[in-house]
mmCIF file of C-alpha atoms and ligand atoms in Angstrom:
data_model
loop_
_atom_site.group_PDB
_atom_site.id
_atom_site.type_symbol
_atom_site.label_atom_id
_atom_site.label_comp_id
_atom_site.label_asym_id
_atom_site.label_seq_id
_atom_site.Cartn_x
_atom_site.Cartn_y
_atom_site.Cartn_z
ATOM 1 C CA MET T 10 128.770 80.106 73.242
ATOM 2 C CA LYS T 11 127.131 82.955 75.131
ATOM 3 C CA LYS T 12 127.563 82.591 78.890
ATOM 4 C CA ILE T 13 124.553 83.072 81.179
ATOM 5 C CA LEU T 14 124.854 83.506 84.932
ATOM 6 C CA VAL T 15 121.888 81.985 86.797
ATOM 7 C CA THR T 16 121.419 82.968 90.433
ATOM 8 C CA GLY T 17 119.513 80.365 92.456
ATOM 9 C CA GLY T 18 120.526 77.801 89.860
ATOM 10 C CA CYS T 19 120.045 74.923 92.329
ATOM 11 C CA GLY T 20 116.474 75.945 93.057
ATOM 12 C CA TYR T 21 113.299 74.472 91.583
ATOM 13 C CA ILE T 22 112.831 76.792 88.607
ATOM 14 C CA GLY T 23 116.538 77.593 88.373
ATOM 15 C CA VAL T 24 117.621 74.004 87.805
ATOM 16 C CA HIS T 25 114.966 73.432 85.120
ATOM 17 C CA THR T 26 116.105 76.644 83.418
ATOM 18 C CA LEU T 27 119.748 75.478 83.428
ATOM 19 C CA VAL T 28 118.627 72.403 81.455
ATOM 20 C CA ASP T 29 116.672 74.484 78.940
ATOM 21 C CA LEU T 30 119.519 76.978 78.456
ATOM 22 C CA ILE T 31 122.073 74.193 77.865
ATOM 23 C CA GLU T 32 119.740 72.435 75.427
ATOM 24 C CA ASN T 33 119.439 75.728 73.550
ATOM 25 C CA GLY T 34 123.177 76.225 73.160
ATOM 26 C CA PHE T 35 124.070 78.491 76.080
ATOM 27 C CA ASP T 36 127.024 78.104 78.430
ATOM 28 C CA VAL T 37 125.808 78.433 82.034
ATOM 29 C CA VAL T 38 127.185 79.078 85.506
ATOM 30 C CA SER T 39 125.239 79.180 88.769
ATOM 31 C CA ILE T 40 125.470 81.197 91.982
ATOM 32 C CA ASP T 41 123.539 79.527 94.799
ATOM 33 C CA ASN T 42 124.460 79.529 98.511
ATOM 34 C CA ASN T 43 122.283 76.404 98.949
ATOM 35 C CA SER T 44 120.539 77.921 101.957
ATOM 36 C CA ARG T 45 117.270 76.662 100.449
ATOM 37 C CA SER T 46 118.524 74.150 97.889
ATOM 38 C CA HIS T 47 120.878 71.235 97.294
ATOM 39 C CA ALA T 48 123.873 71.434 94.934
ATOM 40 C CA SER T 49 123.392 67.671 94.371
ATOM 41 C CA ILE T 50 120.466 68.522 92.063
ATOM 42 C CA LEU T 51 123.092 69.574 89.476
ATOM 43 C CA HIS T 52 123.966 65.873 89.002
ATOM 44 C CA GLY T 53 120.516 65.575 87.440
ATOM 45 C CA VAL T 54 121.345 68.414 85.037
ATOM 46 C CA GLU T 55 124.526 66.585 84.011
ATOM 47 C CA ARG T 56 122.620 63.319 83.452
ATOM 48 C CA ILE T 57 120.034 65.097 81.288
ATOM 49 C CA THR T 58 122.382 67.334 79.281
ATOM 50 C CA GLY T 59 125.815 65.731 79.587
ATOM 51 C CA LYS T 60 127.120 69.073 80.846
ATOM 52 C CA ARG T 61 128.594 69.673 84.310
ATOM 53 C CA VAL T 62 127.430 73.023 85.702
ATOM 54 C CA LYS T 63 129.680 74.974 88.056
ATOM 55 C CA ASN T 64 127.916 76.432 91.081
ATOM 56 C CA TYR T 65 129.492 79.179 93.217
ATOM 57 C CA PRO T 66 128.126 78.677 96.791
ATOM 58 C CA VAL T 67 128.081 82.428 97.337
ATOM 59 C CA ASP T 68 125.620 84.545 99.308
ATOM 60 C CA LEU T 69 124.508 87.350 96.996
ATOM 61 C CA CYS T 70 124.095 89.578 100.067
ATOM 62 C CA ASN T 71 127.901 89.582 100.250
ATOM 63 C CA PHE T 72 128.837 92.037 97.506
ATOM 64 C CA THR T 73 132.585 91.280 97.510
ATOM 65 C CA ASP T 74 132.027 87.542 97.119
ATOM 66 C CA THR T 75 129.464 88.150 94.368
ATOM 67 C CA GLN T 76 131.824 90.554 92.578
ATOM 68 C CA ALA T 77 134.558 87.863 92.651
ATOM 69 C CA VAL T 78 132.338 85.501 90.619
ATOM 70 C CA PHE T 79 132.078 88.099 87.866
ATOM 71 C CA GLN T 80 135.844 88.703 87.974
ATOM 72 C CA GLU T 81 136.324 84.981 87.402
ATOM 73 C CA ASN T 82 133.700 84.889 84.623
ATOM 74 C CA PRO T 83 134.303 87.783 82.217
ATOM 75 C CA HIS T 84 131.979 88.493 79.245
ATOM 76 C CA ILE T 85 128.729 87.246 80.781
ATOM 77 C CA SER T 86 126.000 87.884 78.162
ATOM 78 C CA GLY T 87 123.037 87.707 80.497
ATOM 79 C CA ILE T 88 121.886 87.178 84.072
ATOM 80 C CA ILE T 89 118.777 85.331 85.187
ATOM 81 C CA HIS T 90 118.038 86.225 88.808
ATOM 82 C CA PHE T 91 116.028 83.569 90.679
ATOM 83 C CA ALA T 92 117.762 83.634 94.082
ATOM 84 C CA ALA T 93 115.232 84.762 96.712
ATOM 85 C CA TYR T 94 113.260 83.430 99.668
ATOM 86 C CA LYS T 95 109.759 82.555 98.444
ATOM 87 C CA ALA T 96 107.653 81.097 101.259
ATOM 88 C CA VAL T 97 104.611 83.339 101.624
ATOM 89 C CA GLY T 98 103.782 82.217 105.177
ATOM 90 C CA GLU T 99 107.386 82.487 106.399
ATOM 91 C CA SER T 100 107.585 86.004 104.977
ATOM 92 C CA VAL T 101 104.624 87.050 107.160
ATOM 93 C CA GLU T 102 106.409 85.695 110.256
ATOM 94 C CA GLN T 103 109.843 87.114 109.324
ATOM 95 C CA PRO T 104 109.360 90.207 107.118
ATOM 96 C CA LEU T 105 112.783 91.793 107.795
ATOM 97 C CA MET T 106 114.588 88.581 106.813
ATOM 98 C CA TYR T 107 112.706 88.687 103.494
ATOM 99 C CA PHE T 108 113.307 92.378 102.839
ATOM 100 C CA ASP T 109 117.000 92.038 103.783
ATOM 101 C CA ASN T 110 117.678 88.929 101.709
ATOM 102 C CA ASN T 111 115.539 89.463 98.634
ATOM 103 C CA LEU T 112 116.283 93.158 98.142
ATOM 104 C CA ASN T 113 120.006 93.179 99.001
ATOM 105 C CA ALA T 114 120.616 90.163 96.774
ATOM 106 C CA LEU T 115 118.870 91.929 93.894
ATOM 107 C CA ILE T 116 120.717 95.206 94.454
ATOM 108 C CA ASN T 117 124.108 93.464 94.592
ATOM 109 C CA ILE T 118 123.529 91.474 91.416
ATOM 110 C CA LEU T 119 122.360 94.622 89.620
ATOM 111 C CA ARG T 120 125.469 96.489 90.849
ATOM 112 C CA CYS T 121 127.618 93.715 89.357
ATOM 113 C CA ALA T 122 125.627 93.796 86.107
ATOM 114 C CA GLU T 123 126.467 97.502 85.839
ATOM 115 C CA GLU T 124 130.109 97.190 86.912
ATOM 116 C CA PHE T 125 130.825 94.293 84.525
ATOM 117 C CA GLN T 126 128.644 95.696 81.717
ATOM 118 C CA VAL T 127 126.343 92.679 81.464
ATOM 119 C CA PRO T 128 123.815 93.744 78.806
ATOM 120 C CA HIS T 129 120.778 91.571 79.588
ATOM 121 C CA PHE T 130 118.869 90.774 82.786
ATOM 122 C CA VAL T 131 115.842 88.539 83.414
ATOM 123 C CA PHE T 132 114.046 88.936 86.767
ATOM 124 C CA SER T 133 112.019 86.217 88.465
ATOM 125 C CA SER T 134 108.783 87.937 89.435
ATOM 126 C CA SER T 135 105.424 86.507 90.434
ATOM 127 C CA CYS T 136 101.672 86.809 89.932
ATOM 128 C CA THR T 137 101.679 87.736 93.610
ATOM 129 C CA VAL T 138 102.388 91.322 92.487
ATOM 130 C CA TYR T 139 98.714 91.547 91.417
ATOM 131 C CA GLY T 140 97.437 90.951 94.964
ATOM 132 C CA ASN T 141 93.738 90.033 94.982
ATOM 133 C CA PRO T 142 92.671 91.085 91.451
ATOM 134 C CA ASP T 143 89.210 92.586 90.825
ATOM 135 C CA HIS T 144 88.951 90.815 87.479
ATOM 136 C CA VAL T 145 90.460 87.666 85.959
ATOM 137 C CA PRO T 146 92.249 86.734 83.811
ATOM 138 C CA VAL T 147 94.920 89.344 84.609
ATOM 139 C CA THR T 148 96.983 90.979 81.888
ATOM 140 C CA GLU T 149 100.387 92.674 82.327
ATOM 141 C CA GLU T 150 98.479 95.968 82.503
ATOM 142 C CA THR T 151 96.268 94.851 85.389
ATOM 143 C CA PRO T 152 97.047 97.323 88.173
ATOM 144 C CA MET T 153 99.024 95.978 91.130
ATOM 145 C CA LYS T 154 96.992 95.760 94.336
ATOM 146 C CA PRO T 155 98.706 95.918 97.756
ATOM 147 C CA ALA T 156 100.786 92.757 98.162
ATOM 148 C CA GLU T 157 99.210 90.118 100.421
ATOM 149 C CA SER T 158 102.582 89.274 102.008
ATOM 150 C CA PRO T 159 106.128 90.624 102.531
ATOM 151 C CA TYR T 160 107.252 88.044 99.944
ATOM 152 C CA GLY T 161 104.900 89.535 97.360
ATOM 153 C CA TYR T 162 106.004 93.030 98.388
ATOM 154 C CA THR T 163 109.662 92.144 97.693
ATOM 155 C CA LYS T 164 108.610 91.150 94.159
ATOM 156 C CA GLN T 165 106.738 94.430 93.675
ATOM 157 C CA MET T 166 109.725 96.414 94.985
ATOM 158 C CA GLY T 167 112.112 94.333 92.887
ATOM 159 C CA GLU T 168 110.206 95.266 89.745
ATOM 160 C CA GLU T 169 110.209 98.959 90.721
ATOM 161 C CA ILE T 170 113.958 98.937 91.474
ATOM 162 C CA ILE T 171 114.623 97.585 87.970
ATOM 163 C CA ARG T 172 112.170 100.026 86.346
ATOM 164 C CA HIS T 173 113.988 102.954 87.930
ATOM 165 C CA LEU T 174 117.470 101.610 87.205
ATOM 166 C CA VAL T 175 116.909 101.181 83.456
ATOM 167 C CA LYS T 176 115.971 104.851 83.121
ATOM 168 C CA THR T 177 119.669 105.706 83.344
ATOM 169 C CA SER T 178 121.357 102.341 82.765
ATOM 170 C CA PRO T 179 122.054 100.620 79.412
ATOM 171 C CA LEU T 180 120.819 97.353 80.963
ATOM 172 C CA LYS T 181 118.000 95.681 78.986
ATOM 173 C CA THR T 182 115.609 93.715 81.208
ATOM 174 C CA VAL T 183 112.600 91.388 81.180
ATOM 175 C CA LEU T 184 110.356 90.737 84.187
ATOM 176 C CA LEU T 185 108.684 87.303 84.150
ATOM 177 C CA ARG T 186 105.607 86.964 86.367
ATOM 178 C CA TYR T 187 105.173 83.262 87.192
ATOM 179 C CA PHE T 188 101.781 81.949 88.182
ATOM 180 C CA ASN T 189 101.924 78.579 89.979
ATOM 181 C CA PRO T 190 104.912 76.537 88.811
ATOM 182 C CA VAL T 191 104.347 72.797 89.359
ATOM 183 C CA GLY T 192 105.517 69.422 88.021
ATOM 184 C CA ALA T 193 109.013 68.204 87.170
ATOM 185 C CA HIS T 194 111.245 67.457 84.211
ATOM 186 C CA PRO T 195 109.839 64.403 82.314
ATOM 187 C CA SER T 196 113.058 62.472 83.057
ATOM 188 C CA ALA T 197 112.319 62.630 86.829
ATOM 189 C CA LEU T 198 116.024 63.435 87.278
ATOM 190 C CA ILE T 199 115.312 66.945 88.585
ATOM 191 C CA GLY T 200 112.325 68.382 90.422
ATOM 192 C CA GLU T 201 111.153 70.320 93.451
ATOM 193 C CA MET T 202 112.886 69.567 96.772
ATOM 194 C CA PRO T 203 110.677 71.359 99.282
ATOM 195 C CA LEU T 204 112.271 72.364 102.559
ATOM 196 C CA GLY T 205 110.507 71.007 105.608
ATOM 197 C CA LYS T 206 106.714 70.600 105.467
ATOM 198 C CA PRO T 207 105.649 71.848 102.023
ATOM 199 C CA ALA T 208 103.581 75.035 101.963
ATOM 200 C CA ASN T 209 102.618 74.683 98.299
ATOM 201 C CA LEU T 210 99.730 72.570 97.062
ATOM 202 C CA VAL T 211 101.356 70.077 94.710
ATOM 203 C CA PRO T 212 104.245 68.931 96.932
ATOM 204 C CA ALA T 213 101.704 68.652 99.784
ATOM 205 C CA ILE T 214 99.620 66.372 97.549
ATOM 206 C CA THR T 215 102.548 64.203 96.405
ATOM 207 C CA GLN T 216 104.055 63.889 99.912
ATOM 208 C CA THR T 217 100.637 62.864 101.254
ATOM 209 C CA ALA T 218 100.255 60.289 98.466
ATOM 210 C CA ALA T 219 103.796 59.025 99.219
ATOM 211 C CA GLY T 220 102.834 58.553 102.881
ATOM 212 C CA ILE T 221 105.287 61.198 104.084
ATOM 213 C CA LEU T 222 102.459 63.402 105.335
ATOM 214 C CA PRO T 223 99.528 61.723 107.134
ATOM 215 C CA GLU T 224 96.927 63.839 105.366
ATOM 216 C CA MET T 225 96.501 66.972 103.319
ATOM 217 C CA LYS T 226 94.223 69.884 104.197
ATOM 218 C CA VAL T 227 92.253 71.856 101.619
ATOM 219 C CA PHE T 228 92.358 75.427 102.900
ATOM 220 C CA GLY T 229 88.705 76.367 102.549
ATOM 221 C CA GLN T 230 85.743 75.221 100.467
ATOM 222 C CA ASP T 231 83.512 78.251 101.072
ATOM 223 C CA TYR T 232 84.937 80.595 98.435
ATOM 224 C CA PRO T 233 82.722 82.051 95.679
ATOM 225 C CA THR T 234 84.118 79.649 93.044
ATOM 226 C CA ARG T 235 82.611 76.732 91.091
ATOM 227 C CA ASP T 236 83.340 74.211 93.834
ATOM 228 C CA GLY T 237 84.180 76.522 96.760
ATOM 229 C CA SER T 238 87.964 76.056 96.637
ATOM 230 C CA CYS T 239 90.474 78.645 95.370
ATOM 231 C CA VAL T 240 91.343 79.019 91.695
ATOM 232 C CA ARG T 241 94.940 79.211 90.484
ATOM 233 C CA ASP T 242 96.824 79.067 87.179
ATOM 234 C CA TYR T 243 99.111 76.023 87.340
ATOM 235 C CA ILE T 244 101.965 76.000 84.842
ATOM 236 C CA HIS T 245 104.566 73.297 84.217
ATOM 237 C CA VAL T 246 108.011 74.248 85.466
ATOM 238 C CA SER T 247 109.602 73.210 82.145
ATOM 239 C CA ASP T 248 107.304 75.629 80.293
ATOM 240 C CA ILE T 249 108.369 78.351 82.741
ATOM 241 C CA ALA T 250 112.025 77.418 82.148
ATOM 242 C CA HIS T 251 111.764 77.678 78.369
ATOM 243 C CA ALA T 252 110.256 81.161 78.659
ATOM 244 C CA HIS T 253 113.586 82.309 80.162
ATOM 245 C CA THR T 254 115.494 81.078 77.124
ATOM 246 C CA LEU T 255 113.015 82.868 74.867
ATOM 247 C CA ALA T 256 113.312 86.060 76.956
ATOM 248 C CA LEU T 257 117.111 86.039 76.536
ATOM 249 C CA HIS T 258 116.825 85.565 72.764
ATOM 250 C CA TYR T 259 114.245 88.407 72.716
ATOM 251 C CA LEU T 260 116.748 90.728 74.417
ATOM 252 C CA MET T 261 119.826 89.518 72.507
ATOM 253 C CA ASP T 262 118.039 89.914 69.168
ATOM 254 C CA GLY T 263 117.205 93.515 70.125
ATOM 255 C CA LYS T 264 113.454 92.879 69.833
ATOM 256 C CA ASN T 265 112.631 94.389 73.222
ATOM 257 C CA GLU T 266 110.156 97.254 72.940
ATOM 258 C CA THR T 267 111.309 98.876 76.175
ATOM 259 C CA SER T 268 114.234 98.434 78.556
ATOM 260 C CA CYS T 269 111.929 96.704 81.020
ATOM 261 C CA ASP T 270 109.339 94.403 79.403
ATOM 262 C CA VAL T 271 106.889 92.381 81.524
ATOM 263 C CA PHE T 272 105.320 89.007 80.689
ATOM 264 C CA ASN T 273 102.748 86.814 82.441
ATOM 265 C CA LEU T 274 103.801 83.163 82.538
ATOM 266 C CA GLY T 275 100.634 81.210 83.165
ATOM 267 C CA SER T 276 98.700 78.556 81.225
ATOM 268 C CA GLY T 277 95.688 80.863 80.924
ATOM 269 C CA ASN T 278 93.548 78.215 82.649
ATOM 270 C CA GLY T 279 92.199 78.457 86.186
ATOM 271 C CA PHE T 280 91.765 75.230 88.145
ATOM 272 C CA THR T 281 90.336 74.843 91.648
ATOM 273 C CA VAL T 282 92.218 73.027 94.402
ATOM 274 C CA LEU T 283 89.693 70.178 94.289
ATOM 275 C CA GLU T 284 90.075 69.854 90.510
ATOM 276 C CA VAL T 285 93.849 69.547 90.920
ATOM 277 C CA ILE T 286 93.321 66.819 93.533
ATOM 278 C CA GLN T 287 90.896 65.000 91.221
ATOM 279 C CA MET T 288 93.445 65.124 88.385
ATOM 280 C CA PHE T 289 96.151 63.807 90.711
ATOM 281 C CA GLU T 290 93.897 60.919 91.811
ATOM 282 C CA LYS T 291 93.259 60.072 88.153
ATOM 283 C CA VAL T 292 96.964 60.100 87.295
ATOM 284 C CA SER T 293 98.140 58.246 90.419
ATOM 285 C CA LYS T 294 95.160 55.851 90.366
ATOM 286 C CA SER T 295 94.891 56.440 94.113
ATOM 287 C CA LYS T 296 92.566 58.180 96.560
ATOM 288 C CA LEU T 297 94.205 61.144 98.249
ATOM 289 C CA ASN T 298 93.754 61.435 102.002
ATOM 290 C CA TYR T 299 92.549 65.011 102.450
ATOM 291 C CA THR T 300 90.093 66.931 104.577
ATOM 292 C CA ILE T 301 88.568 70.386 104.229
ATOM 293 C CA GLY T 302 90.081 72.849 106.686
ATOM 294 C CA PRO T 303 89.724 76.566 107.373
ATOM 295 C CA ARG T 304 90.814 79.216 104.896
ATOM 296 C CA ARG T 305 94.543 80.189 104.860
ATOM 297 C CA ALA T 306 95.289 83.843 105.613
ATOM 298 C CA GLY T 307 96.556 85.742 102.607
ATOM 299 C CA ASP T 308 95.040 83.457 99.967
ATOM 300 C CA VAL T 309 93.486 85.228 96.996
ATOM 301 C CA ILE T 310 90.173 83.763 95.829
ATOM 302 C CA ALA T 311 90.969 83.353 92.153
ATOM 303 C CA ILE T 312 93.757 84.369 89.810
ATOM 304 C CA TYR T 313 94.805 83.169 86.394
ATOM 305 C CA ALA T 314 96.701 84.682 83.490
ATOM 306 C CA ASN T 315 96.002 86.252 80.170
ATOM 307 C CA ASN T 316 99.180 84.913 78.531
ATOM 308 C CA GLU T 317 98.647 86.313 75.020
ATOM 309 C CA LYS T 318 101.592 88.736 75.275
ATOM 310 C CA ALA T 319 104.149 85.998 76.035
ATOM 311 C CA LYS T 320 102.668 83.898 73.228
ATOM 312 C CA ASN T 321 102.626 86.679 70.645
ATOM 313 C CA VAL T 322 105.841 88.526 71.573
ATOM 314 C CA LEU T 323 108.111 85.756 72.907
ATOM 315 C CA GLY T 324 106.649 82.966 70.768
ATOM 316 C CA TRP T 325 106.037 81.016 73.982
ATOM 317 C CA GLU T 326 103.666 78.035 74.070
ATOM 318 C CA CYS T 327 102.516 75.881 77.003
ATOM 319 C CA ARG T 328 103.444 72.318 76.111
ATOM 320 C CA TYR T 329 102.222 70.561 79.260
ATOM 321 C CA SER T 330 98.652 69.939 80.451
ATOM 322 C CA LEU T 331 97.429 69.708 84.050
ATOM 323 C CA GLU T 332 97.524 65.927 83.632
ATOM 324 C CA ASP T 333 101.210 66.148 82.594
ATOM 325 C CA MET T 334 101.905 68.374 85.585
ATOM 326 C CA MET T 335 100.399 65.866 88.002
ATOM 327 C CA ARG T 336 102.090 62.892 86.342
ATOM 328 C CA THR T 337 105.590 64.432 86.338
ATOM 329 C CA ALA T 338 105.154 65.674 89.908
ATOM 330 C CA TRP T 339 104.153 62.180 91.034
ATOM 331 C CA ASP T 340 106.977 60.482 89.059
ATOM 332 C CA TRP T 341 109.488 62.818 90.685
ATOM 333 C CA GLU T 342 108.114 62.278 94.220
ATOM 334 C CA GLN T 343 108.309 58.495 93.792
ATOM 335 C CA LYS T 344 111.881 58.793 92.454
ATOM 336 C CA LEU T 345 112.810 61.068 95.371
ATOM 337 C CA GLN T 346 111.418 58.620 97.917
ATOM 338 C CA LYS T 347 113.217 55.737 96.218
ATOM 339 C CA ASP T 348 116.560 57.563 96.278
ATOM 340 C CA LEU T 349 116.053 59.388 99.580
ATOM 341 C CA PRO T 350 113.496 57.289 101.534
ATOM 342 C CA GLY T 351 111.346 59.463 103.775
ATOM 343 C CA TYR T 352 112.646 62.646 102.142
ATOM 344 C CA VAL T 353 111.497 65.674 104.032
ATOM 345 C CA ASP T 354 114.385 68.090 104.073
ATOM 346 C CA PRO T 355 115.618 68.685 107.654
ATOM 347 C CA MET T 356 117.287 71.923 106.475
ATOM 348 C CA LEU T 357 114.349 73.773 107.895
ATOM 349 C CA ASN T 358 112.789 72.707 111.155
HETATM 350 C C1 WQD I 7 97.699 77.123 95.962
HETATM 351 C C2 WQD I 7 96.299 76.825 96.476
HETATM 352 C C3 WQD I 7 96.006 77.191 98.826
HETATM 353 C C4 WQD I 7 98.573 73.932 100.232
HETATM 354 C C5 WQD I 7 102.394 80.976 96.188
HETATM 355 C C6 WQD I 7 103.067 82.281 95.905
HETATM 356 C C7 WQD I 7 103.476 82.335 94.465
HETATM 357 C C8 WQD I 7 104.351 81.149 94.183
HETATM 358 C C9 WQD I 7 103.570 79.857 94.447
HETATM 359 C C10 WQD I 7 106.704 81.435 94.504
HETATM 360 C C11 WQD I 7 95.807 77.866 97.486
HETATM 361 C C12 WQD I 7 95.811 75.723 98.458
HETATM 362 C C13 WQD I 7 97.902 74.834 99.411
HETATM 363 C C14 WQD I 7 97.816 72.997 101.010
HETATM 364 C C15 WQD I 7 95.789 73.897 100.103
HETATM 365 N N1 WQD I 7 105.504 81.197 95.001
HETATM 366 N N2 WQD I 7 96.542 74.794 99.344
HETATM 367 N N3 WQD I 7 96.452 73.012 100.910
HETATM 368 O O1 WQD I 7 99.731 80.532 97.491
HETATM 369 O O2 WQD I 7 98.826 80.288 95.104
HETATM 370 O O3 WQD I 7 101.206 80.912 95.444
HETATM 371 O O4 WQD I 7 103.218 79.899 95.834
HETATM 372 O O5 WQD I 7 107.043 81.588 93.374
HETATM 373 O O6 WQD I 7 104.199 83.516 94.245
HETATM 374 O O7 WQD I 7 102.138 83.323 96.126
HETATM 375 O O8 WQD I 7 100.465 78.618 95.979
HETATM 376 O O9 WQD I 7 100.561 76.161 96.246
HETATM 377 O O10 WQD I 7 100.688 77.627 98.326
HETATM 378 O O11 WQD I 7 98.517 77.383 97.111
HETATM 379 O O12 WQD I 7 94.560 73.883 100.034
HETATM 380 O O13 WQD I 7 98.369 72.167 101.779
HETATM 381 O O14 WQD I 7 96.330 75.589 97.156
HETATM 382 O O15 WQD I 7 95.050 77.605 99.786
HETATM 383 O O16 WQD I 7 94.426 78.062 97.289
HETATM 384 P P1 WQD I 7 99.937 80.131 96.069
HETATM 385 P P2 WQD I 7 100.126 77.396 96.961
#
């Protein structure tokens, strides 16, 4: 079996990708220092797949420790690099922490890929690289606007670092630009474990519905959209995960057109915040306690994907609807609260 090294394997998208890789015949190993995740989530992977995944609790910013993982795992066929800080608001407050962590981790893992002659590399990028687009839907050719946050800037720089590296390196790479990953595995055995008060919309909704948060705020209803709230492209995390398996096959089968191919991973549908809330209320058969608050700095008005390239080139299809996303997110939240009553991770104040 081909062995894939997944950095950030205990994270939200990482853990769902481990499941998809195992189910598609890959052998996997994870590097995750659990600074923003819980290694216990891997028990869920074992219950779903029957496979125990080894995680190396290593900080990728420590090159020697990262190198040691490769020495212990020869003949790695591919790397999927998720490990990064990803809280937009936090990145505005602590830019140097984001530049230090996200860029040094990427540089170290790329140095190891070169030293240990790993042939394939998949990079976790984000629709944030587009900034506030002039037109939607965005394609992979839509020009990047200035990033709205240091987090988004680390994704733009990450892409550029890889683009420059492959000019002289034999490494074959794919950049996957996620839109808004939401939901959880249908088994409710793995899902998102937000740290502290959730910044993202869907965990804020489910924690409010679970009574963890007293209420949820909609950040602005005065935007030039159909109901005044922002438009985003929500995509089920399991659909995102499967795209990584397809990207590896694309590289391993030598189908890549360049050494650095880019794909949008979005559903191609734009939904407003209020429409997401309405869908959640339908699925949960409950009324969500929310109020309309002021706009949030850094929010783009509307963005959603043209996903034709991933469909046509990778053979990727979105299997989950917005209703599925809300249902699996709610199932997971209820499971989390049953297993860990009052779960709001204290790992972050
Ligand atoms: C979505 C919409 C908010 C919370 C960011 C990153 C992106 C990815 C996902 C990492 C916005 C509104 C939110 C709340 C609200 N991150 N909202 N009340 O900002 O689109 O994307 O997270 O991979 O790269 O840029 O996601 O879920 O924070 O916000 O009204 O309590 O929900 O204003 O319009 P975002 P989000």
